CSV table of C-alpha atoms and ligand atoms in Angstrom, one decimal:
chain,number,residue,atom,x,y,z
W,1,MET,CA,-1.6,145.4,138.0
W,2,SER,CA,2.1,145.2,138.6
W,3,ILE,CA,3.8,141.8,138.8
W,4,ILE,CA,7.3,140.4,139.2
W,5,ARG,CA,9.0,139.2,136.0
W,6,SER,CA,12.4,137.4,135.7
W,7,GLN,CA,14.3,139.5,133.2
W,8,VAL,CA,17.5,138.5,131.5
W,9,ILE,CA,20.0,141.4,132.1
W,10,GLY,CA,23.1,139.8,130.7
W,11,CYS,CA,24.5,136.7,128.9
W,12,GLY,CA,27.8,135.2,128.1
W,13,ALA,CA,29.4,132.0,126.8
W,14,TYR,CA,32.7,130.2,126.6
W,15,LEU,CA,34.0,127.5,124.3
W,16,PRO,CA,37.3,125.7,124.8
W,17,ASP,CA,40.1,126.6,122.2
W,18,ARG,CA,40.6,123.1,120.9
W,19,ILE,CA,38.4,122.3,117.8
W,20,LEU,CA,37.8,118.7,116.7
W,21,THR,CA,36.7,118.4,113.0
W,22,ASN,CA,34.7,115.6,111.5
W,23,ALA,CA,37.7,114.8,109.3
W,24,GLU,CA,39.9,114.3,112.4
W,25,LEU,CA,37.2,112.0,113.9
W,26,ALA,CA,37.1,110.0,110.7
W,27,LYS,CA,40.8,109.1,111.3
W,28,THR,CA,39.9,107.3,114.6
W,29,VAL,CA,36.4,105.8,114.0
W,30,ASP,CA,34.7,104.5,110.9
W,31,THR,CA,32.8,107.6,109.9
W,32,SER,CA,33.0,110.5,107.4
W,33,ASP,CA,32.5,114.3,107.3
W,34,GLU,CA,29.7,113.5,104.7
W,35,TRP,CA,27.8,111.1,107.1
W,36,ILE,CA,28.1,113.4,110.1
W,37,ALA,CA,27.2,116.6,108.3
W,38,SER,CA,24.3,115.2,106.3
W,39,ARG,CA,22.7,113.2,109.2
W,40,THR,CA,23.2,115.8,111.9
W,41,GLY,CA,24.5,119.2,110.5
W,42,ILE,CA,27.6,119.0,112.8
W,43,ARG,CA,30.9,120.0,111.2
W,44,ARG,CA,33.1,120.5,114.3
W,45,ARG,CA,32.9,120.7,118.0
W,46,HIS,CA,35.1,122.2,120.8
W,47,ILE,CA,36.8,119.9,123.3
W,48,ALA,CA,38.2,120.8,126.7
W,49,LYS,CA,41.9,120.2,127.0
W,50,ASP,CA,43.3,117.9,129.7
W,51,GLY,CA,42.8,119.5,133.1
W,52,GLU,CA,40.2,122.0,131.8
W,53,THR,CA,37.0,121.2,133.7
W,54,THR,CA,33.3,122.0,133.7
W,55,VAL,CA,33.9,124.4,136.5
W,56,ASP,CA,36.5,126.3,134.4
W,57,LEU,CA,34.1,126.6,131.5
W,58,ALA,CA,31.2,127.6,133.7
W,59,LEU,CA,33.3,130.3,135.5
W,60,LYS,CA,34.4,131.9,132.2
W,61,ALA,CA,30.8,132.0,130.8
W,62,ALA,CA,29.6,133.3,134.2
W,63,GLU,CA,32.2,136.1,134.3
W,64,ARG,CA,31.2,137.2,130.7
W,65,ALA,CA,27.4,137.2,131.6
W,66,MET,CA,28.1,139.2,134.8
W,67,ALA,CA,30.2,141.7,132.9
W,68,ASP,CA,27.4,142.0,130.3
W,69,ALA,CA,24.9,142.5,133.2
W,70,LYS,CA,27.3,144.9,134.9
W,71,ILE,CA,26.9,143.1,138.3
W,72,GLY,CA,29.3,141.8,140.8
W,73,ALA,CA,29.3,138.5,142.8
W,74,ASP,CA,28.1,140.5,145.9
W,75,GLN,CA,24.8,141.2,144.1
W,76,LEU,CA,23.9,137.5,143.3
W,77,ASP,CA,21.4,135.7,145.6
W,78,LEU,CA,21.6,132.3,143.9
W,79,ILE,CA,23.7,130.4,141.4
W,80,VAL,CA,22.1,127.5,139.5
W,81,VAL,CA,24.2,125.3,137.2
W,82,ALA,CA,22.7,122.9,134.8
W,83,THR,CA,25.2,120.1,134.2
W,84,THR,CA,25.4,116.4,133.8
W,85,THR,CA,29.3,116.4,133.8
W,86,PRO,CA,30.3,117.8,137.3
W,87,ASN,CA,33.9,117.9,138.3
W,88,GLU,CA,33.2,115.7,141.3
W,89,THR,CA,30.2,113.6,142.4
W,90,PHE,CA,29.9,116.3,145.1
W,91,PRO,CA,30.0,119.1,145.9
W,92,SER,CA,28.1,120.8,143.0
W,93,VAL,CA,29.7,122.7,140.1
W,94,ALA,CA,27.6,125.7,141.4
W,95,THR,CA,29.3,125.9,144.8
W,96,SER,CA,32.7,125.7,143.1
W,97,VAL,CA,31.8,128.6,140.8
W,98,GLN,CA,30.4,130.5,143.9
W,99,ALA,CA,33.8,130.1,145.6
W,100,ARG,CA,35.8,131.1,142.5
W,101,LEU,CA,33.6,134.2,141.9
W,102,GLY,CA,34.3,135.2,145.5
W,103,MET,CA,30.6,135.1,146.3
W,104,THR,CA,30.2,134.7,150.1
W,105,ARG,CA,26.4,135.0,150.4
W,106,GLY,CA,23.3,133.3,149.1
W,107,ALA,CA,23.1,129.7,147.8
W,108,ALA,CA,24.3,127.6,144.9
W,109,PHE,CA,23.2,124.2,143.5
W,110,ASP,CA,23.2,122.1,140.4
W,111,VAL,CA,20.2,121.0,138.4
W,112,GLN,CA,20.5,117.6,136.6
W,113,ALA,CA,18.2,117.2,133.6
W,114,VAL,CA,20.9,116.4,131.0
W,115,CYS,CA,20.2,118.2,127.7
W,116,SER,CA,17.1,119.9,129.1
W,117,GLY,CA,19.0,121.2,132.1
W,118,PHE,CA,19.1,124.8,131.0
W,119,ILE,CA,15.3,124.9,130.6
W,120,TYR,CA,14.8,123.2,134.0
W,121,GLY,CA,17.3,125.7,135.5
W,122,MET,CA,15.3,128.6,133.9
W,123,ALA,CA,12.1,127.3,135.5
W,124,VAL,CA,13.8,127.0,138.9
W,125,ALA,CA,15.3,130.5,138.6
W,126,ASP,CA,12.0,132.0,137.4
W,127,ASN,CA,10.1,130.4,140.3
W,128,PHE,CA,12.7,131.6,142.9
W,129,ILE,CA,12.3,135.2,141.6
W,130,LYS,CA,8.5,135.0,141.4
W,131,ALA,CA,8.4,133.7,144.9
W,132,ALA,CA,10.6,136.7,146.0
W,133,GLN,CA,13.2,134.2,147.4
W,134,ALA,CA,15.9,135.7,145.2
W,135,LYS,CA,16.3,138.9,143.2
W,136,THR,CA,19.3,138.2,141.1
W,137,ILE,CA,20.3,134.8,139.8
W,138,LEU,CA,23.2,133.5,137.8
W,139,LEU,CA,22.0,130.6,135.6
W,140,ILE,CA,24.7,128.5,133.8
W,141,GLY,CA,24.6,125.6,131.5
W,142,ALA,CA,28.1,123.9,131.4
W,143,GLU,CA,29.3,120.6,130.1
W,144,THR,CA,32.4,118.6,129.3
W,145,MET,CA,30.5,115.9,127.4
W,146,SER,CA,33.7,114.7,125.8
W,147,ARG,CA,34.5,113.0,129.2
W,148,LEU,CA,31.4,110.8,128.9
W,149,MET,CA,32.2,109.6,125.4
W,150,ASP,CA,33.1,106.1,124.4
W,151,TRP,CA,35.6,107.3,121.7
W,152,THR,CA,35.2,103.9,119.9
W,153,ASP,CA,31.4,104.2,119.5
W,154,ARG,CA,30.8,106.1,116.2
W,155,THR,CA,27.1,106.3,116.9
W,156,THR,CA,27.7,108.8,119.8
W,157,CYS,CA,31.2,110.2,119.9
W,158,VAL,CA,30.7,112.2,116.7
W,159,LEU,CA,27.7,114.1,118.2
W,160,PHE,CA,28.8,115.8,121.4
W,161,GLY,CA,31.1,118.7,122.4
W,162,ASP,CA,32.1,120.9,125.4
W,163,GLY,CA,31.2,124.5,126.3
W,164,ALA,CA,29.3,126.7,128.7
W,165,GLY,CA,26.8,129.5,128.5
W,166,ALA,CA,25.2,131.7,131.2
W,167,VAL,CA,22.5,134.4,131.8
W,168,VAL,CA,21.9,136.7,134.7
W,169,LEU,CA,18.2,136.9,135.6
W,170,GLN,CA,16.8,139.7,137.8
W,171,ALA,CA,13.5,140.6,139.2
W,172,GLY,CA,11.8,143.4,137.3
W,173,GLU,CA,8.3,144.9,137.3
W,174,GLY,CA,5.8,144.0,134.6
W,175,LYS,CA,2.3,145.0,133.8
W,176,GLY,CA,1.2,141.3,133.7
W,177,ASP,CA,0.6,141.3,129.9
W,178,SER,CA,2.4,140.0,126.9
W,179,THR,CA,4.3,143.3,126.3
W,180,ASP,CA,6.3,142.8,129.5
W,181,ARG,CA,10.0,142.0,129.4
W,182,GLY,CA,10.9,138.7,131.1
W,183,VAL,CA,9.8,135.1,131.4
W,184,PHE,CA,6.2,134.4,130.7
W,185,ASN,CA,6.0,130.6,131.0
W,186,THR,CA,8.2,127.6,131.6
W,187,LYS,CA,6.9,124.1,130.9
W,188,LEU,CA,8.8,121.0,132.1
W,189,TYR,CA,8.1,117.3,131.3
W,190,SER,CA,9.8,113.9,131.8
W,191,ASP,CA,9.1,110.3,131.2
W,192,GLY,CA,11.4,108.1,133.3
W,193,ARG,CA,10.2,104.9,131.5
W,194,LEU,CA,12.3,106.0,128.5
W,195,HIS,CA,15.6,105.6,130.5
W,196,ASP,CA,17.1,103.1,128.1
W,197,LEU,CA,16.9,105.4,125.1
W,198,LEU,CA,19.6,107.7,126.5
W,199,TYR,CA,21.7,107.1,129.6
W,200,VAL,CA,25.2,106.8,131.0
W,201,ASP,CA,26.3,103.2,131.9
W,202,GLY,CA,28.0,104.2,135.2
W,203,GLY,CA,27.7,106.1,138.4
W,204,PRO,CA,28.7,106.3,142.1
W,205,SER,CA,26.0,103.9,143.3
W,206,THR,CA,26.4,101.3,140.5
W,207,THR,CA,29.8,100.9,138.9
W,208,GLY,CA,31.7,103.5,140.9
W,209,THR,CA,32.8,105.0,137.6
W,210,ALA,CA,31.6,108.0,135.6
W,211,GLY,CA,30.6,105.6,132.7
W,212,HIS,CA,29.9,106.3,129.0
W,213,LEU,CA,27.0,107.8,127.2
W,214,ARG,CA,24.7,105.3,125.4
W,215,MET,CA,21.9,106.3,123.0
W,216,LEU,CA,19.4,104.7,120.8
W,217,GLY,CA,19.5,107.7,118.5
W,218,LYS,CA,16.7,106.7,116.1
W,219,GLU,CA,14.3,106.1,119.1
W,220,VAL,CA,15.3,109.4,120.7
W,221,PHE,CA,14.7,111.2,117.4
W,222,LYS,CA,11.2,109.8,117.2
W,223,HIS,CA,10.2,111.4,120.5
W,224,ALA,CA,12.1,114.7,119.9
W,225,VAL,CA,10.1,116.5,117.4
W,226,ILE,CA,6.7,115.7,118.9
W,227,ASN,CA,7.7,116.4,122.5
W,228,ILE,CA,9.5,119.6,121.6
W,229,ALA,CA,6.6,120.9,119.4
W,230,ASP,CA,4.1,120.0,122.2
W,231,SER,CA,6.1,121.8,124.9
W,232,ILE,CA,6.4,124.9,122.7
W,233,GLU,CA,2.7,125.0,122.2
W,234,ALA,CA,2.1,124.5,126.0
W,235,ALA,CA,4.5,127.4,126.8
W,236,VAL,CA,2.7,129.7,124.4
W,237,ARG,CA,-0.8,128.7,125.5
W,238,ASP,CA,-2.5,131.4,127.7
W,239,SER,CA,0.5,133.7,127.4
W,240,GLY,CA,-1.3,136.2,125.2
W,241,VAL,CA,0.9,135.5,122.1
W,242,THR,CA,0.9,132.8,119.4
W,243,VAL,CA,3.6,130.6,118.0
W,244,ALA,CA,3.6,132.8,114.9
W,245,ASP,CA,4.5,135.9,117.1
W,246,ILE,CA,7.8,134.3,118.3
W,247,ASP,CA,10.7,136.1,116.8
W,248,TRP,CA,13.4,133.6,117.7
W,249,PHE,CA,13.4,129.9,118.7
W,250,VAL,CA,16.6,129.0,120.5
W,251,PRO,CA,16.6,125.2,120.5
W,252,HIS,CA,18.8,122.5,122.0
W,253,GLN,CA,21.3,121.7,119.4
W,254,ALA,CA,21.1,117.9,118.9
W,255,ASN,CA,20.4,117.5,115.2
W,256,GLN,CA,19.7,120.0,112.4
W,257,ARG,CA,17.0,117.7,111.1
W,258,ILE,CA,15.2,117.9,114.5
W,259,LEU,CA,15.3,121.7,114.2
W,260,ASP,CA,14.0,121.7,110.7
W,261,ALA,CA,11.3,119.1,111.4
W,262,THR,CA,10.1,121.1,114.5
W,263,ALA,CA,9.9,124.3,112.4
W,264,ARG,CA,7.8,122.4,109.8
W,265,ARG,CA,5.5,121.0,112.4
W,266,LEU,CA,4.9,124.4,113.9
W,267,LYS,CA,4.6,126.0,110.5
W,268,VAL,CA,7.2,128.7,111.2
W,269,PRO,CA,10.2,129.6,108.9
W,270,ALA,CA,13.3,127.4,109.7
W,271,GLU,CA,15.4,130.7,109.7
W,272,ARG,CA,13.7,131.6,113.0
W,273,PHE,CA,15.5,128.7,114.6
W,274,ILE,CA,19.0,129.7,115.8
W,275,SER,CA,21.4,127.0,114.8
W,276,THR,CA,24.9,126.5,116.1
W,277,ILE,CA,25.0,122.8,115.6
W,278,ALA,CA,27.6,123.0,112.8
W,279,GLU,CA,30.1,124.7,115.0
W,280,HIS,CA,29.3,123.4,118.5
W,281,GLY,CA,27.8,120.0,118.1
W,282,ASN,CA,25.6,118.8,121.0
W,283,THR,CA,26.8,120.4,124.2
W,284,SER,CA,23.9,119.1,126.3
W,285,ALA,CA,22.8,121.7,129.0
W,286,ALA,CA,25.2,124.3,127.5
W,287,SER,CA,23.7,124.3,124.0
W,288,VAL,CA,20.8,126.6,124.5
W,289,PRO,CA,22.7,129.4,126.3
W,290,LEU,CA,25.6,129.0,123.8
W,291,ALA,CA,23.2,129.5,120.9
W,292,LEU,CA,21.5,132.4,122.8
W,293,ASP,CA,24.8,134.2,123.2
W,294,VAL,CA,25.7,133.8,119.5
W,295,ALA,CA,22.3,135.2,118.4
W,296,VAL,CA,22.5,138.1,120.9
W,297,ASN,CA,26.0,139.1,119.9
W,298,ASP,CA,25.4,138.9,116.1
W,299,GLY,CA,22.4,141.2,116.6
W,300,ARG,CA,19.6,138.8,115.7
W,301,ILE,CA,18.0,138.8,119.2
W,302,LYS,CA,17.2,142.3,120.3
W,303,HIS,CA,15.5,143.9,123.3
W,304,GLY,CA,11.8,143.4,123.0
W,305,ASP,CA,12.0,140.2,120.9
W,306,LEU,CA,9.9,137.3,121.8
W,307,VAL,CA,12.2,134.3,122.4
W,308,LEU,CA,11.4,130.6,122.9
W,309,LEU,CA,14.0,128.3,124.5
W,310,GLU,CA,13.5,124.5,124.2
W,311,ALA,CA,15.3,121.2,124.8
W,312,MET,CA,14.9,117.4,125.1
W,313,GLY,CA,17.4,115.0,126.6
W,314,GLY,CA,18.1,111.9,128.8
W,315,GLY,CA,15.4,110.9,131.2
W,316,LEU,CA,13.7,111.5,128.9
W,317,THR,CA,13.2,115.1,129.9
W,318,TRP,CA,12.0,118.0,127.8
W,319,GLY,CA,10.6,121.5,128.1
W,320,ALA,CA,10.3,125.0,126.8
W,321,ALA,CA,10.5,128.6,128.2
W,322,LEU,CA,8.9,131.7,126.6
W,323,LEU,CA,10.3,135.1,127.4
W,324,ARG,CA,10.6,138.6,126.0
W,325,TRP,CA,14.2,139.6,125.8
O,1,UT7,O1,20.7,115.6,123.0
O,1,UT7,C1,19.8,114.6,123.4
O,1,UT7,C2,18.9,114.2,122.4
O,1,UT7,N1,19.5,113.5,121.4
O,1,UT7,C3,19.0,113.5,120.2
O,1,UT7,O2,18.0,114.2,119.9
O,1,UT7,C4,19.6,112.7,119.1
O,1,UT7,C5,18.5,112.1,118.2
O,1,UT7,N2,19.0,111.2,117.2
O,1,UT7,C6,19.7,111.6,116.1
O,1,UT7,O3,20.0,112.8,116.0
O,1,UT7,C7,20.0,110.6,115.1
O,1,UT7,O4,19.2,109.4,115.3
O,1,UT7,C8,21.5,110.2,115.0
O,1,UT7,C9,22.3,111.3,114.4
O,1,UT7,C10,22.0,109.8,116.3
O,1,UT7,C11,21.6,109.0,114.0
O,1,UT7,O5,21.1,109.3,112.7
O,1,UT7,P1,20.1,108.3,112.0
O,1,UT7,O6,19.8,108.9,110.7
O,1,UT7,O7,19.0,108.0,113.0
O,1,UT7,O8,21.0,107.0,111.8
O,1,UT7,P2,20.9,105.5,112.4
O,1,UT7,O9,21.2,105.5,113.8
O,1,UT7,O10,19.6,104.9,111.9
O,1,UT7,O11,22.1,104.8,111.6
O,1,UT7,C12,22.0,104.7,110.1
O,1,UT7,C13,23.3,104.0,109.7
O,1,UT7,C14,23.5,102.7,110.5
O,1,UT7,O12,24.1,101.7,109.6
O,1,UT7,P3,23.2,100.5,109.1
O,1,UT7,O13,22.6,99.8,110.3
O,1,UT7,O14,22.1,101.2,108.3
O,1,UT7,O15,24.1,99.8,108.2
O,1,UT7,C15,24.6,103.1,111.5
O,1,UT7,O16,25.4,102.0,111.9
O,1,UT7,O17,24.4,104.8,109.9
O,1,UT7,C16,25.4,104.1,110.7
O,1,UT7,N3,26.1,105.1,111.5
O,1,UT7,C17,27.2,105.7,111.1
O,1,UT7,N4,27.8,105.7,109.9
O,1,UT7,C18,28.9,106.6,109.8
O,1,UT7,C19,25.8,105.4,112.8
O,1,UT7,N5,26.7,106.4,113.2
O,1,UT7,C20,27.6,106.6,112.2
O,1,UT7,C21,28.7,107.4,112.0
O,1,UT7,N6,29.3,107.4,110.8
O,1,UT7,N7,29.1,108.2,112.9
């Protein structure tokens, strides 16, 4: 039996030039390279310069992914951007990217699931392709988290960074078994009761400002490993493969200790978890496609590999996506 599979045909990423080290941060808040590195694994992060926006980062990642996929804007049916830091309250980052790519057809919209945004976007894109409502989709995760930081709050401002990553997904044919290339499963979850663990204290309908990110880090940590491991197991269930078969885990980059604990819980070698946390910090919805791009370009992820993407973030939201590259 032949079925439609959403296959990744290209990927790309972009990081702003400016690098902010832990040592530099220690000059402005009461922290140290030692504390940040040992508690999180983060050494440095990229920060967008004044006037450099989420749309700018998204566009650069998109252009690289489209060049990798060898497709033009006239071949795209849909743009989905996962972001929690849009240029404007409206319109979406996606429609701005659409305009700057010169794409005059199809549709474009943003998905808001904070750090889980890229996994949510992957689920949306996969379902559009499976429903034959789109053939070729540009999926971007792009953030300027630095703009949501309270730079006097050492419990949050040392954790986040800016960046963007993108993939092009295209409908391809599969046999309907686990040897196919493309997305097998996406699993999404949320629990809105956990709002107070991670949120931004502003918005158009409340303060009229963008607000600042607030997090009860220890509480979020407690949910992270269990929720992520459960969603990975759910994504693998009835896909014809096992967790042990997964070649590469591409996790949301919030904390190296979360990555290591998840690997231990799933009983897989920690080396199979792609980690960019030291160089990128937490870039929210951009972190998974940024890590994906690193591992594809350094030759770790190859065609035919079984790849698991996962994330957890504000909402709380979490989820996983299983695909063959
Ligand atoms: O991306 C969305 C999902 N987010 C996450 O998954 C984040 C999950 N949480 C975490 O990664 C960790 O909880 C953090 C990295 C945020 C914090 O690490 P922790 O080991 O849970 O530290 P803590 O919050 O329990 O703080 C321990 C101590 C506290 O001091 P006292 O109360 O023990 O005296 C903090 O005030 O460390 C202090 N502290 C710091 N010290 C130096 C907190 N932030 C800093 C800092 N530098 N930047």
